[in-house]
PDB file of C-alpha atoms in Angstrom:
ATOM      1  CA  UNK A 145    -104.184 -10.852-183.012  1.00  0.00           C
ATOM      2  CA  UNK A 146    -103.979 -14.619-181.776  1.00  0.00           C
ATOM      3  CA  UNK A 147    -101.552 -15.954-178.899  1.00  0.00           C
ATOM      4  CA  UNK A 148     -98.987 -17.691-181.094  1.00  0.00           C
ATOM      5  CA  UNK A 149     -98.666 -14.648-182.820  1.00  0.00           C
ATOM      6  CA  UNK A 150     -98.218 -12.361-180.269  1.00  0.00           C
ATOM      7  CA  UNK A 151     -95.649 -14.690-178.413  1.00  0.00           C
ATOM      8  CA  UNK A 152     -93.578 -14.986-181.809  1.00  0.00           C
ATOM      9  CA  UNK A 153     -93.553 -10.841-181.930  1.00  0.00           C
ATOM     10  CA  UNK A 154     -92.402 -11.129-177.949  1.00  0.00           C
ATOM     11  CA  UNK A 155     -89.574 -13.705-178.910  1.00  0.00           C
ATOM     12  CA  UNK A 156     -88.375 -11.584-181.789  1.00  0.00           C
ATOM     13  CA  UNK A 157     -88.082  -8.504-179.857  1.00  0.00           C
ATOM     14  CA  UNK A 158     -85.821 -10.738-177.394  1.00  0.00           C
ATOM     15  CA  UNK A 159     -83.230 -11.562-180.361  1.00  0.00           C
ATOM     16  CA  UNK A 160     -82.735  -8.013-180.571  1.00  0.00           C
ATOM     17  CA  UNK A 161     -82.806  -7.133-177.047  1.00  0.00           C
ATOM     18  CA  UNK A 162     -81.901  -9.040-174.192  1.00  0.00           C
ATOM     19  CA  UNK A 163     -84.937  -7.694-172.291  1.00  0.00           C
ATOM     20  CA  UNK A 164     -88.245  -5.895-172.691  1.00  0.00           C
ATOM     21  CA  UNK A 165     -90.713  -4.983-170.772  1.00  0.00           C
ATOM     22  CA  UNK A 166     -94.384  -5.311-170.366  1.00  0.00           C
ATOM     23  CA  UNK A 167     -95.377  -1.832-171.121  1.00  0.00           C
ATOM     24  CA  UNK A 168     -93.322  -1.427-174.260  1.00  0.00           C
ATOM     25  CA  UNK A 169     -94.815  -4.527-175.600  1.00  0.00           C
ATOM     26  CA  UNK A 170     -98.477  -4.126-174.823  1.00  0.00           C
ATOM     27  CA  UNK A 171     -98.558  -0.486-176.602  1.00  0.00           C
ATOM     28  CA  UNK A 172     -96.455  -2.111-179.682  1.00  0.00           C
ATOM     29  CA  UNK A 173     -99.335  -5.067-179.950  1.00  0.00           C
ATOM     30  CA  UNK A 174    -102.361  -2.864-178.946  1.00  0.00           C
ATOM     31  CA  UNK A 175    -103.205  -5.475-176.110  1.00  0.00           C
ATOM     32  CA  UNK A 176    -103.563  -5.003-172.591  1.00  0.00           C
ATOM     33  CA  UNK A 177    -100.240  -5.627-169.808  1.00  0.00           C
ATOM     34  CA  UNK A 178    -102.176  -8.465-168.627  1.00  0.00           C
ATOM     35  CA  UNK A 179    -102.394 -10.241-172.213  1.00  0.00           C
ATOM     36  CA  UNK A 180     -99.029  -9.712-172.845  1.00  0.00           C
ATOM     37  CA  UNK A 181     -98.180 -11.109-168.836  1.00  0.00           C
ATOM     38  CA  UNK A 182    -100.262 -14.160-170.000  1.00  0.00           C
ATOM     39  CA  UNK A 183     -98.446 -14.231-172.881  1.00  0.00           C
ATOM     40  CA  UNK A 184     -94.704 -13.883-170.987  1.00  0.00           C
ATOM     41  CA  UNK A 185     -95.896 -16.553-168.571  1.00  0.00           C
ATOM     42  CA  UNK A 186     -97.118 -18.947-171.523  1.00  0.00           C
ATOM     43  CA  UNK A 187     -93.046 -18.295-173.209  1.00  0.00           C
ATOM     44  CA  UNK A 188     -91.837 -18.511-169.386  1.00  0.00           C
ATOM     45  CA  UNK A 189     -93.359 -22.247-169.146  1.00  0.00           C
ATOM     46  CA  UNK A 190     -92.089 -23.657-172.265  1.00  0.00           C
ATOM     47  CA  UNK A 191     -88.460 -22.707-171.214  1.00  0.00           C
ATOM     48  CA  UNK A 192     -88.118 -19.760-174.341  1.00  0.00           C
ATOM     49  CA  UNK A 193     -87.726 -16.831-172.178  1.00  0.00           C
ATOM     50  CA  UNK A 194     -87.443 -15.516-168.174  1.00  0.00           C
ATOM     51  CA  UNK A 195     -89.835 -13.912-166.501  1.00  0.00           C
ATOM     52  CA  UNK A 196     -88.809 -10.835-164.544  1.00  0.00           C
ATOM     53  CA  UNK A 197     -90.465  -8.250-162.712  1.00  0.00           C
ATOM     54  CA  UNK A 198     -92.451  -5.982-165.450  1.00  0.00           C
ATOM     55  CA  UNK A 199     -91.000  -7.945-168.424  1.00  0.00           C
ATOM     56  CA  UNK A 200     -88.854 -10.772-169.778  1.00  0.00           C
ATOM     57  CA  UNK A 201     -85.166 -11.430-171.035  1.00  0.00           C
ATOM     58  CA  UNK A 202     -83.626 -13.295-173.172  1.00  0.00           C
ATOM     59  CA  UNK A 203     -82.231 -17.065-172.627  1.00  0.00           C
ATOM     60  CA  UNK A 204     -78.920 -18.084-173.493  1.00  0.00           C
ATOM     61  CA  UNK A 205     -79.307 -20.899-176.542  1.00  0.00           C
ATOM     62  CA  UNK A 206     -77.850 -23.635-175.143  1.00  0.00           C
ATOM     63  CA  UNK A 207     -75.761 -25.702-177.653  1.00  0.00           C
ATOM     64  CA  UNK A 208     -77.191 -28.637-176.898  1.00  0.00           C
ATOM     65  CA  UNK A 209     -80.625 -28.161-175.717  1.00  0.00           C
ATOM     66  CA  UNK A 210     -83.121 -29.482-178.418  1.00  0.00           C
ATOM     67  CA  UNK A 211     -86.715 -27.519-178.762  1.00  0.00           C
ATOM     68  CA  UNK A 212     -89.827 -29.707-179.647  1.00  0.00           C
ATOM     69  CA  UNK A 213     -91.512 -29.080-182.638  1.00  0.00           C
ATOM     70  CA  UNK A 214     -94.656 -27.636-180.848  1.00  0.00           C
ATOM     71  CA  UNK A 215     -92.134 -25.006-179.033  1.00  0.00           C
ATOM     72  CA  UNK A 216     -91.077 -23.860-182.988  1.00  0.00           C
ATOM     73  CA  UNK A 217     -94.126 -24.553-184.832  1.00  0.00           C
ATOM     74  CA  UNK A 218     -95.604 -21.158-183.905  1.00  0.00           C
ATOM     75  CA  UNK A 219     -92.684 -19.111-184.087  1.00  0.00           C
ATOM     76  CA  UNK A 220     -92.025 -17.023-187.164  1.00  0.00           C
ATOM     77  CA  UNK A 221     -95.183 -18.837-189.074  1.00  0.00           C
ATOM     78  CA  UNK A 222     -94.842 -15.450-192.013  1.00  0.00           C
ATOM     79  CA  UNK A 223     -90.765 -16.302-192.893  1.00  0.00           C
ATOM     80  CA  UNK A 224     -91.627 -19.731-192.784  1.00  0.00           C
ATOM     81  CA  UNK A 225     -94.160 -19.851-195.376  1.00  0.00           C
ATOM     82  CA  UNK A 226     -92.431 -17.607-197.451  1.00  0.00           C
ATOM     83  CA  UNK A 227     -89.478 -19.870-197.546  1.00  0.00           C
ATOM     84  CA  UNK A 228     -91.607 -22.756-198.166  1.00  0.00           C
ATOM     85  CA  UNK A 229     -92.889 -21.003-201.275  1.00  0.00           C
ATOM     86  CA  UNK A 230     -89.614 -20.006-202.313  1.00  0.00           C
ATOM     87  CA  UNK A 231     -88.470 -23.925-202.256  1.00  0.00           C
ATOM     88  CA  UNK A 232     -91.463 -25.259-203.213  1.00  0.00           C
ATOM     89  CA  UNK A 233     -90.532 -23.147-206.856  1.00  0.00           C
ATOM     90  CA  UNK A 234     -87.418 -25.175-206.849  1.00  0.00           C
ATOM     91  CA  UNK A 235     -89.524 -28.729-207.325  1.00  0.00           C
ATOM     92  CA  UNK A 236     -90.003 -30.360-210.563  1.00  0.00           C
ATOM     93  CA  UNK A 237     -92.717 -32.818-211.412  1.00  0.00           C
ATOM     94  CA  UNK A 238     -91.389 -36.737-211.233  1.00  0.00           C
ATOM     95  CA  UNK A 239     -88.053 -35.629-208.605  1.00  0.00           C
ATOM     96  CA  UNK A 240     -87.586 -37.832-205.704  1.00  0.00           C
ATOM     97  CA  UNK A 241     -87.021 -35.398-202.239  1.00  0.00           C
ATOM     98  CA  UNK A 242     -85.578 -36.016-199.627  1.00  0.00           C
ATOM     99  CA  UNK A 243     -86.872 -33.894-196.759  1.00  0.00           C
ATOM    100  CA  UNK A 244     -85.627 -33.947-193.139  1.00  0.00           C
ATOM    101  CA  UNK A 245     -87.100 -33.010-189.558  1.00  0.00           C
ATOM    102  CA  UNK A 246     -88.308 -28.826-188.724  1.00  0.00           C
ATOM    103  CA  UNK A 247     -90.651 -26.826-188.653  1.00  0.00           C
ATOM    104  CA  UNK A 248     -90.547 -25.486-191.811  1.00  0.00           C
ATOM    105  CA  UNK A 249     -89.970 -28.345-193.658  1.00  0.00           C
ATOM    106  CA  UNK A 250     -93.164 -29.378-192.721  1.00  0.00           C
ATOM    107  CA  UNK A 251     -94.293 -26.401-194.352  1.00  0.00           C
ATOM    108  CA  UNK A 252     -92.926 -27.238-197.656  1.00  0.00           C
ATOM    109  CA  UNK A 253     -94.154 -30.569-197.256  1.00  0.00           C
ATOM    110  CA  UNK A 254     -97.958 -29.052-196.772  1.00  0.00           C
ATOM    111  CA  UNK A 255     -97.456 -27.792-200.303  1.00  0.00           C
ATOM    112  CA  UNK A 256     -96.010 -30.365-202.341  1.00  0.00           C
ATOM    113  CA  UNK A 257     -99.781 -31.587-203.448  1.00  0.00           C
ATOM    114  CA  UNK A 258     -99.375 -29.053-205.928  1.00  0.00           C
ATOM    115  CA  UNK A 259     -96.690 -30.960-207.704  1.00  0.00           C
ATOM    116  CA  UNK A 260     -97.374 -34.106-209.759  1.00  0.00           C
ATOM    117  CA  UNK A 261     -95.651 -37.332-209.545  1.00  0.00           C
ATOM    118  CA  UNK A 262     -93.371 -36.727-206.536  1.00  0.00           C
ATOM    119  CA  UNK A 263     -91.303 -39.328-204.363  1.00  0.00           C
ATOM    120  CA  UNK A 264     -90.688 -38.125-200.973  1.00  0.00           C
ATOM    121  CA  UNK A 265     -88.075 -39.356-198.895  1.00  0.00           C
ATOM    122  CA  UNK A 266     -89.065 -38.069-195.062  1.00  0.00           C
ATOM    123  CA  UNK A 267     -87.477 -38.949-191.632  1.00  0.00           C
ATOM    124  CA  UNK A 268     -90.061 -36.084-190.309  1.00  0.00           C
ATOM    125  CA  UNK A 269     -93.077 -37.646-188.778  1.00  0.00           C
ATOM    126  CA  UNK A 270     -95.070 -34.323-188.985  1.00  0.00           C
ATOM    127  CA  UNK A 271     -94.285 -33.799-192.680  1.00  0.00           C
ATOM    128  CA  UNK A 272     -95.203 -37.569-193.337  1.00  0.00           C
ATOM    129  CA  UNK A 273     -98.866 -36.917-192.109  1.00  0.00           C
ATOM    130  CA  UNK A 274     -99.157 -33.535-194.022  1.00  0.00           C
ATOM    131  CA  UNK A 275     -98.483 -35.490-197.508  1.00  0.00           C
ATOM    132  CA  UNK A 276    -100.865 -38.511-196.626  1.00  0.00           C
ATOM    133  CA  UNK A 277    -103.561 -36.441-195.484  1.00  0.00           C
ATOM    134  CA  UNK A 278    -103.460 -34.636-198.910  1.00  0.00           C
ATOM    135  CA  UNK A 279    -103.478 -37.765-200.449  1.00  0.00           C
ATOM    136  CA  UNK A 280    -102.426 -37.025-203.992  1.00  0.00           C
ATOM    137  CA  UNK A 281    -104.077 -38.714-206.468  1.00  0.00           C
ATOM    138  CA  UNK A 282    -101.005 -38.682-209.126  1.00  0.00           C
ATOM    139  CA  UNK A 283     -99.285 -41.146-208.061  1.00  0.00           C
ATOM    140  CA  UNK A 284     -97.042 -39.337-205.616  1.00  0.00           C
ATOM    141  CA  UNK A 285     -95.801 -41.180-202.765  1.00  0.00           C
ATOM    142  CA  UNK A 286     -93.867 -40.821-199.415  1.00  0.00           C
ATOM    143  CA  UNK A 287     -91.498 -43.116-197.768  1.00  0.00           C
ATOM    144  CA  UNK A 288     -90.506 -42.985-194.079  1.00  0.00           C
ATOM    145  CA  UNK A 289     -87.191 -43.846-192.913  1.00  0.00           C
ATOM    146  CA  UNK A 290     -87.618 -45.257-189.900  1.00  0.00           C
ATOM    147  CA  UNK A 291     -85.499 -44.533-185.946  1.00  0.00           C
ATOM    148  CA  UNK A 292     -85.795 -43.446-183.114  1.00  0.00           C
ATOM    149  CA  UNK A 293     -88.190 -40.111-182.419  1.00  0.00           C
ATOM    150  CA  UNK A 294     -86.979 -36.844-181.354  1.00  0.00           C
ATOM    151  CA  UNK A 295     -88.269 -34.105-179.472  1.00  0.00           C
ATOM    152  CA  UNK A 296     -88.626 -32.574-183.155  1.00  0.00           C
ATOM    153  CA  UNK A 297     -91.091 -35.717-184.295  1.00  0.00           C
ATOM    154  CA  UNK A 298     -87.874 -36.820-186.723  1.00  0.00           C
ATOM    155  CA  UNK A 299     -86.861 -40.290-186.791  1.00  0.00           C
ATOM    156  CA  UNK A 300     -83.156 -40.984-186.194  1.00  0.00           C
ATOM    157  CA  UNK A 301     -80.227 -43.473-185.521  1.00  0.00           C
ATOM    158  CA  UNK A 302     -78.897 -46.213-187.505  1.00  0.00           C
ATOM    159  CA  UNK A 303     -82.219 -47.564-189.073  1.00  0.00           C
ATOM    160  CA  UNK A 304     -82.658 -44.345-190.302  1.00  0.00           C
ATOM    161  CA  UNK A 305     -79.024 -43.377-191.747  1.00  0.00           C
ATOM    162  CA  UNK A 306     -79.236 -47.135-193.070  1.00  0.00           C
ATOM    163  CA  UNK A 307     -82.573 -46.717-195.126  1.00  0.00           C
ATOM    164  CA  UNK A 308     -81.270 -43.466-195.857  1.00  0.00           C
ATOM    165  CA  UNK A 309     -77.645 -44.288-197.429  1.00  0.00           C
ATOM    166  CA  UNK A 310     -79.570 -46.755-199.573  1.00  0.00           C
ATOM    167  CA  UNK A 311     -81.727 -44.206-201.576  1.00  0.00           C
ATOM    168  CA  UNK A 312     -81.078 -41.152-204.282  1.00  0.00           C
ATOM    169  CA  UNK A 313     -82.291 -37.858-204.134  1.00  0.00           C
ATOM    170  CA  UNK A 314     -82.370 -34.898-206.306  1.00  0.00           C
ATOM    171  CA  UNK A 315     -83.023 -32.697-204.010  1.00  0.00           C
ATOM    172  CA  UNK A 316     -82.762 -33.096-200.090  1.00  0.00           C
ATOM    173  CA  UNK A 317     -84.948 -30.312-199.033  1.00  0.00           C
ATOM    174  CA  UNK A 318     -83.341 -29.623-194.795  1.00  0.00           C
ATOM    175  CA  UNK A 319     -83.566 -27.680-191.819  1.00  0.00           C
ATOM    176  CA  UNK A 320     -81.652 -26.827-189.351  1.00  0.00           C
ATOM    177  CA  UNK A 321     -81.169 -25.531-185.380  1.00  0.00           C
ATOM    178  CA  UNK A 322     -78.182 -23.097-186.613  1.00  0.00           C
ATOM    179  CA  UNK A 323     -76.029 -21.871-189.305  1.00  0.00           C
ATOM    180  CA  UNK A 324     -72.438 -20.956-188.231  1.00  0.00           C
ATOM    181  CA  UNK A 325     -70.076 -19.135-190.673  1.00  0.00           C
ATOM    182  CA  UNK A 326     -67.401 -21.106-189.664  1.00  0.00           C
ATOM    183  CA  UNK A 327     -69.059 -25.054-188.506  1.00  0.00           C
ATOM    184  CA  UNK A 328     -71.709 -24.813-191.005  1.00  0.00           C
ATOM    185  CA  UNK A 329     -74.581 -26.578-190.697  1.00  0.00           C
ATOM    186  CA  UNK A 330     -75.641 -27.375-187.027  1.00  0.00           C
ATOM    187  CA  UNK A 331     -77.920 -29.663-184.747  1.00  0.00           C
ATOM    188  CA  UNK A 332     -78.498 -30.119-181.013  1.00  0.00           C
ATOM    189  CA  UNK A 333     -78.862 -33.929-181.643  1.00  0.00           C
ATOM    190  CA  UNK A 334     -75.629 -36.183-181.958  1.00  0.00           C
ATOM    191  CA  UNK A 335     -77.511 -38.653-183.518  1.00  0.00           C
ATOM    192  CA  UNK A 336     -80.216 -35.919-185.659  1.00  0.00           C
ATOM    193  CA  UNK A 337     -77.220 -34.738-187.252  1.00  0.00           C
ATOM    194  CA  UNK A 338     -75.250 -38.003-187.861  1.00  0.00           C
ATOM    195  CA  UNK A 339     -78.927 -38.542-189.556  1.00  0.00           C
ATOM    196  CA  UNK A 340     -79.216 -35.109-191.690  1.00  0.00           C
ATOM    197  CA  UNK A 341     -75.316 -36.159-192.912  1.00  0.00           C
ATOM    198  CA  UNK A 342     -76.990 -39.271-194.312  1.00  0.00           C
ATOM    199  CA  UNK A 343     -79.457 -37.347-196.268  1.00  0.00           C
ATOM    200  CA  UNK A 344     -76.487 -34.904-197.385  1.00  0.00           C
ATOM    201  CA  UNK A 345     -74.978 -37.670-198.919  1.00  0.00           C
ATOM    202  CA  UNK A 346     -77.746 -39.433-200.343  1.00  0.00           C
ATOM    203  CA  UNK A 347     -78.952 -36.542-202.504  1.00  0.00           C
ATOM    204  CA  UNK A 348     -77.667 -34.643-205.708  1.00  0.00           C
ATOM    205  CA  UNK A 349     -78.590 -30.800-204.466  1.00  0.00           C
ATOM    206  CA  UNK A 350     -78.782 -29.782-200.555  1.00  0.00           C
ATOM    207  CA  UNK A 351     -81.408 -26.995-200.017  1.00  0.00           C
ATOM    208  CA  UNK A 352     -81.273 -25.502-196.794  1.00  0.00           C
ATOM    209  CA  UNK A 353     -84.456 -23.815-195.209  1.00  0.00           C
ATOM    210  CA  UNK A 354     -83.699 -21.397-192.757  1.00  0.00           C
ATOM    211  CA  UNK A 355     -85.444 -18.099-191.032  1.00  0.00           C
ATOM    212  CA  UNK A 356     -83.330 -15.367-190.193  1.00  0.00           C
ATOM    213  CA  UNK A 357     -83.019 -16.104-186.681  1.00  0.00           C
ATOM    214  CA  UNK A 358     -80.787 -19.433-187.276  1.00  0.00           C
ATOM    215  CA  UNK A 359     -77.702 -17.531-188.569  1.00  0.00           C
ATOM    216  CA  UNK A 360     -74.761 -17.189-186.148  1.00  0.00           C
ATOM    217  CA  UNK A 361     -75.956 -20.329-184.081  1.00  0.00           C
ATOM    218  CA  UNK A 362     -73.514 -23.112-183.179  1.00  0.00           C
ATOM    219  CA  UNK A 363     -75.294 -26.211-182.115  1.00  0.00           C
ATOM    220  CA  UNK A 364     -73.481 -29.056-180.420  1.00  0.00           C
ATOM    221  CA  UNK A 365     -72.410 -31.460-183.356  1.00  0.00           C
ATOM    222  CA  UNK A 366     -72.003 -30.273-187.187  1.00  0.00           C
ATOM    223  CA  UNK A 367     -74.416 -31.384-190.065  1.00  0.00           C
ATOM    224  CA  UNK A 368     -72.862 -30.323-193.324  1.00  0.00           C
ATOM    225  CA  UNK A 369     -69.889 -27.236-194.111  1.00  0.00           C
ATOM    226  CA  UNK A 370     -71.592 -24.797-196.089  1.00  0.00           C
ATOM    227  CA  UNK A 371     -69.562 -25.290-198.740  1.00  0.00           C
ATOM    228  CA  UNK A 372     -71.832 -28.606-199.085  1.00  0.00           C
ATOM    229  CA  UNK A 373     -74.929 -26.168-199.537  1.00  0.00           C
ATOM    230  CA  UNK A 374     -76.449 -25.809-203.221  1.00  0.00           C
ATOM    231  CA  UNK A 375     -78.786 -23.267-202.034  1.00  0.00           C
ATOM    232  CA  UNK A 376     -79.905 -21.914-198.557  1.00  0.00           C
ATOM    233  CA  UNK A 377     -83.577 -20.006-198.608  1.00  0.00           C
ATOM    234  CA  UNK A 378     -84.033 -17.568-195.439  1.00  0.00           C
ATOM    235  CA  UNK A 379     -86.353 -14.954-195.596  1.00  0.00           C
ATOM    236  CA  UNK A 380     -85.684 -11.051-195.955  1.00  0.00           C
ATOM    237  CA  UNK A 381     -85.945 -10.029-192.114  1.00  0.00           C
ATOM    238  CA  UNK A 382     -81.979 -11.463-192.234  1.00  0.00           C
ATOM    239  CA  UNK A 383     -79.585  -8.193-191.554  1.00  0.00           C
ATOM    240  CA  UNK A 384     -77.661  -6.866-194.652  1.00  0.00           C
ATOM    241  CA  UNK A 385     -74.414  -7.448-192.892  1.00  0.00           C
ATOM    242  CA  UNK A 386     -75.532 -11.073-192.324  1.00  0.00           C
ATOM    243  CA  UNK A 387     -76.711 -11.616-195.679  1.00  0.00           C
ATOM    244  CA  UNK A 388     -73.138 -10.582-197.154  1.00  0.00           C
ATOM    245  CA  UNK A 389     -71.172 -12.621-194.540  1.00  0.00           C
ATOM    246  CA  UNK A 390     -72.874 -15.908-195.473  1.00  0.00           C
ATOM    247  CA  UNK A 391     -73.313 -15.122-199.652  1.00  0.00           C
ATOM    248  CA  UNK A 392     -70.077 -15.880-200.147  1.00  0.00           C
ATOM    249  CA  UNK A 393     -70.081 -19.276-198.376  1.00  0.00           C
ATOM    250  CA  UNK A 394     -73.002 -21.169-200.340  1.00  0.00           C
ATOM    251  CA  UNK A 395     -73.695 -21.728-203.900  1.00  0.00           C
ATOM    252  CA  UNK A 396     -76.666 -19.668-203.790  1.00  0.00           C
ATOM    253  CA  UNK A 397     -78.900 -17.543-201.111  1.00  0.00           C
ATOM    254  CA  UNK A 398     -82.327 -16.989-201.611  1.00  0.00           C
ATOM    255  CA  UNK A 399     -83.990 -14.533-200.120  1.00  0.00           C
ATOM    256  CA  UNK A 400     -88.242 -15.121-199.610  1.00  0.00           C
ATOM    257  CA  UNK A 401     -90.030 -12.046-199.570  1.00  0.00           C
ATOM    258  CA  UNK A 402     -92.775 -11.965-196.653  1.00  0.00           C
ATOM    259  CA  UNK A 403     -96.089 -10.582-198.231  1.00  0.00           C
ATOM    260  CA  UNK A 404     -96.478  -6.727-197.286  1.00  0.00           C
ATOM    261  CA  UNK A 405     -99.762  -7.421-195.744  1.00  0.00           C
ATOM    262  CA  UNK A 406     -97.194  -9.392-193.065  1.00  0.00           C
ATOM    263  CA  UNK A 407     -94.642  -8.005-193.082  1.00  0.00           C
ATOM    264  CA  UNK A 408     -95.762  -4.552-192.400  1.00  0.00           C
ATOM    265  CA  UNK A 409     -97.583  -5.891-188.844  1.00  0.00           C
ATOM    266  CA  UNK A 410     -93.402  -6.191-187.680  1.00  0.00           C
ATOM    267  CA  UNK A 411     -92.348  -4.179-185.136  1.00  0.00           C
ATOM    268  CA  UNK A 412     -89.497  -1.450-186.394  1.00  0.00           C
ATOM    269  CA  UNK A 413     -88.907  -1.034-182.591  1.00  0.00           C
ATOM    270  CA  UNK A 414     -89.649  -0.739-179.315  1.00  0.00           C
TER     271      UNK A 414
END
């Protein structure tokens, strides 16, 4: 089992607990204390969890504290893809998309080679290299807002929301720091989510991407109300009583299966 792996397993065992310990974890992974130590240490640098004596706990997500995309990239990798393949059913040859900053957005955006004829509209600078280095040779093509970066590798501000505002979407493909039953949509970044209300706007159908562990977050400033949300795609590790909270607030939620072969290397506990 590789590191990013193993450190995604540690984080989700801290959204159900608000501590474990080294021993518990090492005989759930079949690694050694010291791995998982390396592992805790590796989590406790990047600011994701605290170290304590003969374990780790859980941080308190600060509204406004924005993670890079490296910090997200390797968490969850399974839900993400599944989502991804769950939206990526949604695209049409010949649609223009609009597709924001995240993790797995940039997912989706690995994929889209496999649809002909696409226009993608992109303030993510990570999703922007995954479609040129495909290089599709249909025609396809990708335009770039424009902004200021983020720790997130989106581009943001007024040249972007400008740019933006001036272009149609069918579909605007986003994600998103947290989903709140009650403030919808929501983003760390003033300025990311003055952006991602741009893209709201600019496109016919909003499509929210979103692994179970973004439900019942409130960032600092509001995106979109979820009444605003066509369809929102999480994966099936979201709780039952979640999943019937948030049904009725959306057009449509999608649940992405995660392969057996993946899922079943979860954790049931500890």
């Amino acid at each position: 089992m590789l590191a990013p792996e193993r450190q995604s397993r540690i984080l989700k065992e801290l959204q159900r607990y608000e501590a474990v310990r080294v021993t518990d974890l090492a005989a759930a992974l079949g690694v050694s204390e010291m791995t998982v130590r390396r592992d805790i240490e590796a989590l406790d640098g990047k600011g994701m969890l605290r170290k304590i004596h003969g374990g780790a706990t859980r941080l308190t997500r600060l509204s406004a504290v924005e993670p890079g995309f490296a910090s997200n990239s390797d968490l969850r990798p399974e839900a993400k893809e599944a989502i991804a393949q769950e939206a990526l059913a949604l695209v049409k040859p010949g649609m223009t998309l609009a597709l924001t900053g995240g993790t797995t957005t940039y997912r989706l955006a690995t994929l889209l080679n496999r649809v002909e004829g696409l226009t993608v509209i992109t303030n993510s600078l990570k999703a922007a290299e995954a479609l040129y280095q495909l290089q599709p040779a249909d025609g396809s093509k990708v335009i770039i807002t424009g902004g200021e970066r983020t720790p997130s590798e989106a581009l943001v501000g007024p040249v972007a929301s400008a740019a933006i505002r001036c272009l149609n979407a069918d579909i605007c493909f986003m994600g998103v720091h947290g989903i709140d039953a009650r403030r919808g949509l929501t983003s760390p970044n003033l300025v990311e989510a003055q952006t991602n209300s741009a893209f709201t706007a600019s496109a016919e159908r909003l499509v929210v991407l979103a692994d179970h562990s973004k439900f019942n977050v409130r960032s600092l400033a509001s995106v979109a109300e979820l009444s605003d949300v066509d369809t929102l795609i999480t994966d099936d590790g979201v709780s039952a009583a979640t999943a019937a909270i948030f049904r009725p607030l959306v057009r449509t939620l999608r649940l992405a299966v995660i392969p057996p072969s993946r899922a079943s290397s979860d954790w049931s506990a500890l």
